[in-house]
Amino acid sequence: MIIYFADRNMNILGQASTGLPEGIFIRDDEKTEEIEAGVTTLEFNLRFTDKTREDAETWADAGNYILRKSGDEQEFYTIIESETDILGKEINIYAEDAGMDLLNETVDAYVADKAYPVKYYAEKFTYDSGFEIGLNEISDLSRKLSWDGEATASARLLSVATQFDAELSYSFEIDMLQIKHKYINFHKKRGNDSGMTLRINREINNIIKKKSVADLATGLSVTGGTPEGSDNPINLSGYKYDDGDIYIQGTYLLSRNA
């Protein structure tokens, strides 16, 4: 496997491979398709030497892109997290395929005035991201949907797919290391739940646990629906609560322990 690293302007910074015996190479790569979340993740360790450490750290900077082509698959990821082990001479990289434009973009509450097809909602919530509709197996369906609060564009797209009883995926068209098209795909069904139970020392021989504070929140800004006749959504202003850990301060719900 060969992957290319690119900066935010899609300038190629370098390449790494699972087959290179020296220099910068890849090991322990794992690709995971999260069907319910509608996102594919790629995680691997990037090995470097003392001479190539600076290059490796530049390539693996969070926010940079990864381009990977394997057979007919053309994949495009955004590096979400990178962790450098200087003594071990490797960088652990975690990347997702939705792109920073969808992960970081926030969309507002929305109420549709009538039933629309899924393409309408997808284009509305990704209007400036460069994504376009690819496979659409539910083009004949329409729904009147609404959302009370804000969400990331990627979370809103997943909500759209769920309310259409569909599943979501992303794909990319890459030509000469350039992204030509970024597609959002809606499937009637992907994969299946086999219901299989795996037991340690029987079907599997090891379990690795990983913990992260990437999604740690010490407080939440809480809003609800907008009452009829009001321009402002419901919030926590005026409410009092304190159980020693969770407490309300103004419009925020905070945690002392967190």
PDB file of C-alpha atoms in Angstrom, residues 44 64 149 217:
ATOM      1  CA  PHE A  44      -1.615   3.395  11.088  1.00  0.00           C
ATOM      2  CA  ASN A  64      -3.384  17.440   6.432  1.00  0.00           C
ATOM      3  CA  GLY A 149     -30.676  22.679  17.122  1.00  0.00           C
ATOM      4  CA  ALA A 217     -16.534  18.278  27.335  1.00  0.00           C
TER       5      ALA A 217
END
